[in-house]
PDB file of C-alpha atoms in Angstrom:
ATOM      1  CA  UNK A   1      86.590 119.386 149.426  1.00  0.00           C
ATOM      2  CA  UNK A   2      86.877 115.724 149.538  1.00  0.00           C
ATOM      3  CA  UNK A   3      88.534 114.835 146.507  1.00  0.00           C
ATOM      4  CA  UNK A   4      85.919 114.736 144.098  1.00  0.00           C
ATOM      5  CA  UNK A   5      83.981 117.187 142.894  1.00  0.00           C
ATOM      6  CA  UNK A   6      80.688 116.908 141.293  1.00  0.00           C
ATOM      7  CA  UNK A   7      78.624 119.673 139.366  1.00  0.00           C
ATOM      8  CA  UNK A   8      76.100 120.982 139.252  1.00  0.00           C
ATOM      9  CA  UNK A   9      75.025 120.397 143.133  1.00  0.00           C
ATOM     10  CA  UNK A  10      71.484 120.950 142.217  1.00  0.00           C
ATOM     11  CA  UNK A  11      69.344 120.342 138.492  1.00  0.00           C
ATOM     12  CA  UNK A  12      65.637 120.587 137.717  1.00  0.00           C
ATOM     13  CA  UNK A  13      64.718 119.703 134.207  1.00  0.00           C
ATOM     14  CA  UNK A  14      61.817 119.235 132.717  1.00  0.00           C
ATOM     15  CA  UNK A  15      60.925 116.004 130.575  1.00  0.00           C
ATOM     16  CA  UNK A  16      62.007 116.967 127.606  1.00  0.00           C
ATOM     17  CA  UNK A  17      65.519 118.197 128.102  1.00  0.00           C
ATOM     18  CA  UNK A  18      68.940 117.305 127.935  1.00  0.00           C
ATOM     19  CA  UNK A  19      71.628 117.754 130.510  1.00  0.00           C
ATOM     20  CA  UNK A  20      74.866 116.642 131.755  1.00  0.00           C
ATOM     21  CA  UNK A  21      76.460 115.579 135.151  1.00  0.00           C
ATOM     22  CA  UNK A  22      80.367 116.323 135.842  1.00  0.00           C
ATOM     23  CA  UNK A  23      82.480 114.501 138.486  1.00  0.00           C
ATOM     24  CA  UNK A  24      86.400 115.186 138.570  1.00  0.00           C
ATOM     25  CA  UNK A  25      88.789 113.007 140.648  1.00  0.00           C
ATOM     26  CA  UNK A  26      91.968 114.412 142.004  1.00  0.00           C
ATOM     27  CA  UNK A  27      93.239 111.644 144.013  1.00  0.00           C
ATOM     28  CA  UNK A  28      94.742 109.328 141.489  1.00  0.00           C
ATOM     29  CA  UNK A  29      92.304 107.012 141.513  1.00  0.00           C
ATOM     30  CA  UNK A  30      91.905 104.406 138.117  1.00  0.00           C
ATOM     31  CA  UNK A  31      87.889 103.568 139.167  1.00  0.00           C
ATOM     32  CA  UNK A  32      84.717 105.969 138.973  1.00  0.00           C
ATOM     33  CA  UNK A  33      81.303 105.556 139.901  1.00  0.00           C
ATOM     34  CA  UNK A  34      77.635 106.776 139.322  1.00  0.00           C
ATOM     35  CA  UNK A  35      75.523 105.982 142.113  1.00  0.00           C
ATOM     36  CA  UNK A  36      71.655 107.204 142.500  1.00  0.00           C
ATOM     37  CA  UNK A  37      70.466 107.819 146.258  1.00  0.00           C
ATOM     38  CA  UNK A  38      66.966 107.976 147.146  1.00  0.00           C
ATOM     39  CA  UNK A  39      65.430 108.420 150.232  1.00  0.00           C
ATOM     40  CA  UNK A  40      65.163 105.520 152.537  1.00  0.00           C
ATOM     41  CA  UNK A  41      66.779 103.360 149.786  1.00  0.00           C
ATOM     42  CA  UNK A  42      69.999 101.821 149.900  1.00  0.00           C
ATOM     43  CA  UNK A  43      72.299 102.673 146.730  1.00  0.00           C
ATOM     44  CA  UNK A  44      72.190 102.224 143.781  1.00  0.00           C
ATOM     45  CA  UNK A  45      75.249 101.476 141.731  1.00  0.00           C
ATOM     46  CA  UNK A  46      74.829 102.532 138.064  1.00  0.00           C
ATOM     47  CA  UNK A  47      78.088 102.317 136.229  1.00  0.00           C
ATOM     48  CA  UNK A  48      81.350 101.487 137.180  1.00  0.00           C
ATOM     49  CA  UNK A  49      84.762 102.761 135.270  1.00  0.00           C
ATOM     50  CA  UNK A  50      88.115 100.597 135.647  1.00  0.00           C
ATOM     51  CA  UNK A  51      90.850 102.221 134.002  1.00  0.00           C
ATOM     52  CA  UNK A  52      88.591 104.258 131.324  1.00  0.00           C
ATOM     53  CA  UNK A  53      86.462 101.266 130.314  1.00  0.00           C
ATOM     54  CA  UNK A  54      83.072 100.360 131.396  1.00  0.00           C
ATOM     55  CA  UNK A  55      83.058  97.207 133.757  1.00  0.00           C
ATOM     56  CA  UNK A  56      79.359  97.732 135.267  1.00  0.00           C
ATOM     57  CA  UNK A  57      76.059  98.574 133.819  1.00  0.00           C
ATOM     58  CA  UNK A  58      73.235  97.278 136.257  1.00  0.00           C
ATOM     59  CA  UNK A  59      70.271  97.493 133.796  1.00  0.00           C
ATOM     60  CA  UNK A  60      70.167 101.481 133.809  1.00  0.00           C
ATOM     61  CA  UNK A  61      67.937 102.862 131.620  1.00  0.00           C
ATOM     62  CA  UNK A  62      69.231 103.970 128.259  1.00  0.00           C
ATOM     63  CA  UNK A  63      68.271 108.221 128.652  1.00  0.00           C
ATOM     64  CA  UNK A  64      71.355 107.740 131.437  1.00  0.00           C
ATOM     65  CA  UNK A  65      74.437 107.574 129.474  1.00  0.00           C
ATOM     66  CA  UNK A  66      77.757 107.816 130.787  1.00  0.00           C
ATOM     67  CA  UNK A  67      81.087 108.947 129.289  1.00  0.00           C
ATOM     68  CA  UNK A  68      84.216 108.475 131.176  1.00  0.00           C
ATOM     69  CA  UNK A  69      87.029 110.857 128.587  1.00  0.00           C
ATOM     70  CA  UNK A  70      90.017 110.247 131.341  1.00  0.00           C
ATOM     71  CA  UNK A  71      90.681 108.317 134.345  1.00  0.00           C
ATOM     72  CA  UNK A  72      90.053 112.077 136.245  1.00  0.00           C
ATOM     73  CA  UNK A  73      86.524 112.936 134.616  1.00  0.00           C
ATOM     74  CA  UNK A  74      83.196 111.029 134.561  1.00  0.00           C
ATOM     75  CA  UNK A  75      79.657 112.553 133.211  1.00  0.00           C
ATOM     76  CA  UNK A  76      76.433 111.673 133.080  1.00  0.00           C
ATOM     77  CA  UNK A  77      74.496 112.607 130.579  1.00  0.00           C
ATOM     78  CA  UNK A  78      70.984 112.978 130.881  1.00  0.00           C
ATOM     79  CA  UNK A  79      68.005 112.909 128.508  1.00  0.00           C
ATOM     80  CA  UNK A  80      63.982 112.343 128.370  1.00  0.00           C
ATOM     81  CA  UNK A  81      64.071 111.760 132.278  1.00  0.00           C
ATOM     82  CA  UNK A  82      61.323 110.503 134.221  1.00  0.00           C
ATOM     83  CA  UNK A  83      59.688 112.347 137.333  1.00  0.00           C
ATOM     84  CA  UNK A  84      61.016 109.137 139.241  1.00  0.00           C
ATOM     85  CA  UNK A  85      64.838 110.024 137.931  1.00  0.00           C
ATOM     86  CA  UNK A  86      64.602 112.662 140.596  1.00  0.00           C
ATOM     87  CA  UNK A  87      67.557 111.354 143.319  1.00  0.00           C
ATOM     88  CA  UNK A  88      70.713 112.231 144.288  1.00  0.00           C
ATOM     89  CA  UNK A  89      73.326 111.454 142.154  1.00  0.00           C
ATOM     90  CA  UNK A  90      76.572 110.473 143.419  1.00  0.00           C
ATOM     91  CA  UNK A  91      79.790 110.497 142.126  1.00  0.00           C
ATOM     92  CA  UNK A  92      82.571 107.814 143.683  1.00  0.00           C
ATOM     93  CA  UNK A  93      86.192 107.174 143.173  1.00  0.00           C
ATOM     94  CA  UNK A  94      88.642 104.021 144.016  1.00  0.00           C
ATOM     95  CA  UNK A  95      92.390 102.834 143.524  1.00  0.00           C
ATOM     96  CA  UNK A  96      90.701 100.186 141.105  1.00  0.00           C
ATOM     97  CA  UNK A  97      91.213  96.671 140.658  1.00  0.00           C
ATOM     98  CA  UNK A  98      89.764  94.080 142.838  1.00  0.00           C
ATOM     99  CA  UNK A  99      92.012  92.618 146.375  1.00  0.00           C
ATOM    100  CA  UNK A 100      91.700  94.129 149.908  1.00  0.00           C
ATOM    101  CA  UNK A 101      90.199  97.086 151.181  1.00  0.00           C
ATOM    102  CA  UNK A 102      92.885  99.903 150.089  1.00  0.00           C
ATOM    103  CA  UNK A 103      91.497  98.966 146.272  1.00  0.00           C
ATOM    104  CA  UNK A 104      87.552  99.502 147.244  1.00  0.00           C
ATOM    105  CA  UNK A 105      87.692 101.958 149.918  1.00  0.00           C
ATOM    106  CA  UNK A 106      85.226 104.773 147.994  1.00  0.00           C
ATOM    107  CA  UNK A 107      85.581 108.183 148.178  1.00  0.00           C
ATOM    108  CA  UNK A 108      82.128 110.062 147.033  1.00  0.00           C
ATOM    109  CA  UNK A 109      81.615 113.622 146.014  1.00  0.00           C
ATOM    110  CA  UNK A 110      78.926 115.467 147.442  1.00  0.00           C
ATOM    111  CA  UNK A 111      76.276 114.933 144.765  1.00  0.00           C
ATOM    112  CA  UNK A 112      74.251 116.396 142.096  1.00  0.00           C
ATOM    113  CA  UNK A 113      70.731 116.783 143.629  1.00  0.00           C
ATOM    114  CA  UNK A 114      68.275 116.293 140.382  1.00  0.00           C
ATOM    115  CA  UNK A 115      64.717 116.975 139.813  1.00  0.00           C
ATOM    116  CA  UNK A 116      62.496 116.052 136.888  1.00  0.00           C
ATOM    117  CA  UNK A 117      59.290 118.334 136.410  1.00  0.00           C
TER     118      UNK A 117
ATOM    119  CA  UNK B   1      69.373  86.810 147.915  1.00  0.00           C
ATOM    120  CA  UNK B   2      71.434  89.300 149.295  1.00  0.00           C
ATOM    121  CA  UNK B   3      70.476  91.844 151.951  1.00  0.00           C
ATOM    122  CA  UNK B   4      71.508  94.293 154.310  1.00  0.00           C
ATOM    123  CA  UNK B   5      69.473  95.103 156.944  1.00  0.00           C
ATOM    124  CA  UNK B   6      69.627  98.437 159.625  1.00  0.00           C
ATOM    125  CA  UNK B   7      67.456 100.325 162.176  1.00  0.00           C
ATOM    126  CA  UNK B   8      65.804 103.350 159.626  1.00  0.00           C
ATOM    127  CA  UNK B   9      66.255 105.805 162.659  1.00  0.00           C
ATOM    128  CA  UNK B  10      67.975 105.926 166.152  1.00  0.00           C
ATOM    129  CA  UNK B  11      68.100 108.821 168.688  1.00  0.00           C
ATOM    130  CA  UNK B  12      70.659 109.397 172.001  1.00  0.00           C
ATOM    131  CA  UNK B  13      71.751 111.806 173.953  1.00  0.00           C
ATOM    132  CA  UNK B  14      74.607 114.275 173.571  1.00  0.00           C
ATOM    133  CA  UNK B  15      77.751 112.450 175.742  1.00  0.00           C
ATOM    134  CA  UNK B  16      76.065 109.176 175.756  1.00  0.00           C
ATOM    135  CA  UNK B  17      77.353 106.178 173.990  1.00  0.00           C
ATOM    136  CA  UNK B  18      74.990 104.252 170.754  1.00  0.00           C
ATOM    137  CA  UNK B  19      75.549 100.970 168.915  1.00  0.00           C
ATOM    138  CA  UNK B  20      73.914 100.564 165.312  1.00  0.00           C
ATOM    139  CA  UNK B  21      73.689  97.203 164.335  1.00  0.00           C
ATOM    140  CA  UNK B  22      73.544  95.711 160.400  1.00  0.00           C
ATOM    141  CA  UNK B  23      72.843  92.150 159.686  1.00  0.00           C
ATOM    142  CA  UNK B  24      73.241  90.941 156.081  1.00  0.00           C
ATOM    143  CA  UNK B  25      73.460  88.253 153.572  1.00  0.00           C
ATOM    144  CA  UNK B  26      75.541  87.937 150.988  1.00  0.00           C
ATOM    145  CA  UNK B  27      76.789  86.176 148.041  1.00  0.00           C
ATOM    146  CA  UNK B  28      80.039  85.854 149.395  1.00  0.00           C
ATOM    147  CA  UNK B  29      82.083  87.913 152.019  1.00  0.00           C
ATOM    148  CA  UNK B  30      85.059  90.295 151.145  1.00  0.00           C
ATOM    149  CA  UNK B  31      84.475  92.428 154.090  1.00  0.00           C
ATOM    150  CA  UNK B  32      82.111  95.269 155.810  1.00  0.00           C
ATOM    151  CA  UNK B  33      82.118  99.205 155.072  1.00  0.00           C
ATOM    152  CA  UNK B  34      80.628 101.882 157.221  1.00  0.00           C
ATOM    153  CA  UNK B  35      80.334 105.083 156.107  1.00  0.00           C
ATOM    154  CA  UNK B  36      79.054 108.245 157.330  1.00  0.00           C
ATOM    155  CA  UNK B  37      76.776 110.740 155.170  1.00  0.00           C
ATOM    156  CA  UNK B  38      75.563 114.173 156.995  1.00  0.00           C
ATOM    157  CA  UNK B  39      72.587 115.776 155.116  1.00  0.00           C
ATOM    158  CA  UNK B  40      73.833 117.647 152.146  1.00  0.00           C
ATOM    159  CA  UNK B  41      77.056 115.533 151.964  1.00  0.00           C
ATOM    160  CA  UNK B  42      79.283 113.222 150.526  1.00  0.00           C
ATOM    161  CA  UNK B  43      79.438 110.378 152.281  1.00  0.00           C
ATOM    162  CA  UNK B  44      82.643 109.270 153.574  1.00  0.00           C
ATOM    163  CA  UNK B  45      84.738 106.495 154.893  1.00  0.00           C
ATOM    164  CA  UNK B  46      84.966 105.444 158.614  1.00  0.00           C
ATOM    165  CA  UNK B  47      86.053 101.659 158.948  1.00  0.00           C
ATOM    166  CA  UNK B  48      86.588  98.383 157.378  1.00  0.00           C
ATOM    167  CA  UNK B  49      86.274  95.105 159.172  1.00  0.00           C
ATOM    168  CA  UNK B  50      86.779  91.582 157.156  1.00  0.00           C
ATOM    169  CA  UNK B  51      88.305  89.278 160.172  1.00  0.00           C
ATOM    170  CA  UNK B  52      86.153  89.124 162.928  1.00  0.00           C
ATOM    171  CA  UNK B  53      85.764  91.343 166.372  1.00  0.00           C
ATOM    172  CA  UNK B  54      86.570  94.809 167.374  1.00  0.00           C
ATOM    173  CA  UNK B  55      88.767  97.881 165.555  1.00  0.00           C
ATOM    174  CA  UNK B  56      88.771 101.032 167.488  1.00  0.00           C
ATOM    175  CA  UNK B  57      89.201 104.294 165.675  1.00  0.00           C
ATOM    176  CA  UNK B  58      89.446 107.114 168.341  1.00  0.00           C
ATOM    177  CA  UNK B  59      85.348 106.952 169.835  1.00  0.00           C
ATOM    178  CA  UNK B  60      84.474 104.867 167.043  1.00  0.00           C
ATOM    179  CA  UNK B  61      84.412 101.543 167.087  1.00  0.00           C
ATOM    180  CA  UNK B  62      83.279  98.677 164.364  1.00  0.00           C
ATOM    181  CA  UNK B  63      82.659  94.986 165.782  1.00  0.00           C
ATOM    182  CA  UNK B  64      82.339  92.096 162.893  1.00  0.00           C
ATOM    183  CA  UNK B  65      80.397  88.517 162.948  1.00  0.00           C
ATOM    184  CA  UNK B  66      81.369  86.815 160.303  1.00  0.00           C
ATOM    185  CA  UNK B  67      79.546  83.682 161.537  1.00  0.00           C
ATOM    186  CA  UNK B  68      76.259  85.894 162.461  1.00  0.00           C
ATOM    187  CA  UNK B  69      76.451  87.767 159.454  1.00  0.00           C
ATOM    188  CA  UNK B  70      76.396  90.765 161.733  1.00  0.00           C
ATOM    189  CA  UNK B  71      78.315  93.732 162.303  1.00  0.00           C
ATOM    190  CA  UNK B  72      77.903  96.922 164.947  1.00  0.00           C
ATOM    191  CA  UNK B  73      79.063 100.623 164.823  1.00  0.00           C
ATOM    192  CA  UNK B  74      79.611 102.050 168.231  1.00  0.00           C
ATOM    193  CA  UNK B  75      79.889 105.603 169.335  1.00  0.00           C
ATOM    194  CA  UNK B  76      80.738 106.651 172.313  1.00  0.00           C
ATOM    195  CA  UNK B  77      80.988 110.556 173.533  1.00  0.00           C
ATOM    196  CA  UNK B  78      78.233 111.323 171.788  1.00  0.00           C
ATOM    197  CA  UNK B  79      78.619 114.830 169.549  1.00  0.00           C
ATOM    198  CA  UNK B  80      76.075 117.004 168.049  1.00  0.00           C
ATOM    199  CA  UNK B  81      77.792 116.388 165.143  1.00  0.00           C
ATOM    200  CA  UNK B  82      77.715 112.930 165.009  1.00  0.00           C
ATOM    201  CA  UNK B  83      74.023 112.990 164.048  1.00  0.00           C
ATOM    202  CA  UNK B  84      74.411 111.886 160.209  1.00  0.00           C
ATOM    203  CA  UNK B  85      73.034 108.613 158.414  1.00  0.00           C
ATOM    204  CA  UNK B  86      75.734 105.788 158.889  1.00  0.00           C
ATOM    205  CA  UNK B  87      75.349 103.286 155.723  1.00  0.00           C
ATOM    206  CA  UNK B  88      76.347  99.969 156.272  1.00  0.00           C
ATOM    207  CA  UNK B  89      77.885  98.065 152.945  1.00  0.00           C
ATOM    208  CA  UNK B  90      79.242  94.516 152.724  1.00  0.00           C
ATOM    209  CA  UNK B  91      81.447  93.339 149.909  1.00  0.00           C
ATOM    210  CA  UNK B  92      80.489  90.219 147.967  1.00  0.00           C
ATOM    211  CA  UNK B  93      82.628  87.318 146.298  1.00  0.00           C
ATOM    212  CA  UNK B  94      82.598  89.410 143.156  1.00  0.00           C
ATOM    213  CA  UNK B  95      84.001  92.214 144.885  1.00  0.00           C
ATOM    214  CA  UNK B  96      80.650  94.279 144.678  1.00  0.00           C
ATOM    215  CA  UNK B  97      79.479  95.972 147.448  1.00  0.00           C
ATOM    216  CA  UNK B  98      75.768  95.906 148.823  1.00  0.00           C
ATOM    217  CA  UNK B  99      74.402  98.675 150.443  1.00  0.00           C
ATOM    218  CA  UNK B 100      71.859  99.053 153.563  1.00  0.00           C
ATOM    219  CA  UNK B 101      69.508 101.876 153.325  1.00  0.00           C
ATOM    220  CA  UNK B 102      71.496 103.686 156.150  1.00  0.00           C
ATOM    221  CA  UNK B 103      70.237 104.517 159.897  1.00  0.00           C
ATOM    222  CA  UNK B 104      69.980 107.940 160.319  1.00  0.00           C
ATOM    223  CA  UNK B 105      71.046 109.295 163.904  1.00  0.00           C
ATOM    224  CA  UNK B 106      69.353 111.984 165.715  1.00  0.00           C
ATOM    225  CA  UNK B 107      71.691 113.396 168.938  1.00  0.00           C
ATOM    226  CA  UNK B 108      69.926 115.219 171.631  1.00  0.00           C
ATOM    227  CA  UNK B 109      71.231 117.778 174.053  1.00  0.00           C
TER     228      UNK B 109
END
């Protein structure tokens, strides 16, 4: 276990349906992350929490919605995906806050491996 | 812009030593990230360079340019399991880091 734990570790949905990505933190950590990973491609932040508020939202797509409930939890909800959604979805953790590398050093779960039909 | 740029794929041989380079540009420069990511995995944390030259960790070693906007991960005593993707990240003025697409490292017996 490194930390964080994301579930499920693998999702295929179809088009049409709704679903939900869970990442908890047990480090302590005031910052949490949604990355997408695709193959070959360098990634791709999505939204950033800092201390339960929203501080980045890089032009995502609204049927990606995030909720962050605690400093611990972060999910992802999902709906009306696109076959090109299908990535690996990363959850990351920091101490928060900007300054030296202690405060950004990221420490990922293992991912939530999602396919669209 | 801003760019990060690293070989897609390198292979060596088990007990050998390998150096995988990233060159970027950035808006900015708070520092350079290397992680590691085997298949399946989370990736994780291996070294942090923002002054320039060379910090050993054990057989891993990270070497910074600030001038040549270039940086170098170097293993030596190669391991089987040492064959992951190694993504290279820089960290702009904004504090945002910028990701390379990752070299991915095959060992050979």
């Amino acid at each position: 276990e490194t930390g964080v734990t994301q579930t499920p570790r693998h999702l295929v949905m179809g088009m049409t349906n709704k679903k939900s990505l869970k990442c908890e933190q047990h480090l302590g950590h005031n910052a949490m992350y949604w990355y997408k990973q695709s193959a070959k491609k360098p990634l791709e932040l999505m939204f950033v929490y800092n201390f339960k508020e929203q501080t980045e939202n890089n032009s995502v797509p609204s049927r990606f919605s995030p909720e962050c409930p605690n400093s611990s939890h972060l999910f992802l909800h999902l709906h009306t995906l696109q076959p090109e959604d299908s990535a690996l979805y990363l959850c990351a953790s920091s101490q928060g806050g900007e300054g030296g590398s202690g405060a950004n050093v990221l420490t990922f779960g293992a991912g939530s491996r999602l396919t669209v039909l | 812009g801003q760019n990060i740029d690293q070989p897609t794929e390198m292979t060596a041989t088990e007990g050998a030593i390998v150096q995988i380079n990233c060159t970027y540009q950035t808006s900015g420069f708070n520092g350079l990230f290397w992680y590691q990511q085997h298949a399946g995995e989370a990736p994780t944390f291996l070294s942090y360079n923002v002054l320039d030259g060379l910090e050993e960790k054990g057989r891993f070693s990270s070497f910074l340019s600030r001038s040549k906007g270039y940086s170098y991960l170097l293993l030596k005593e190669l391991q089987m399991k040492d064959s992951a993707s190694y993504l290279c990240a820089t960290m702009d003025s904004n504090y945002q880091l910028i990701w390379g697409a990752g070299t991915k490292l095959i060992i050979k017996p």
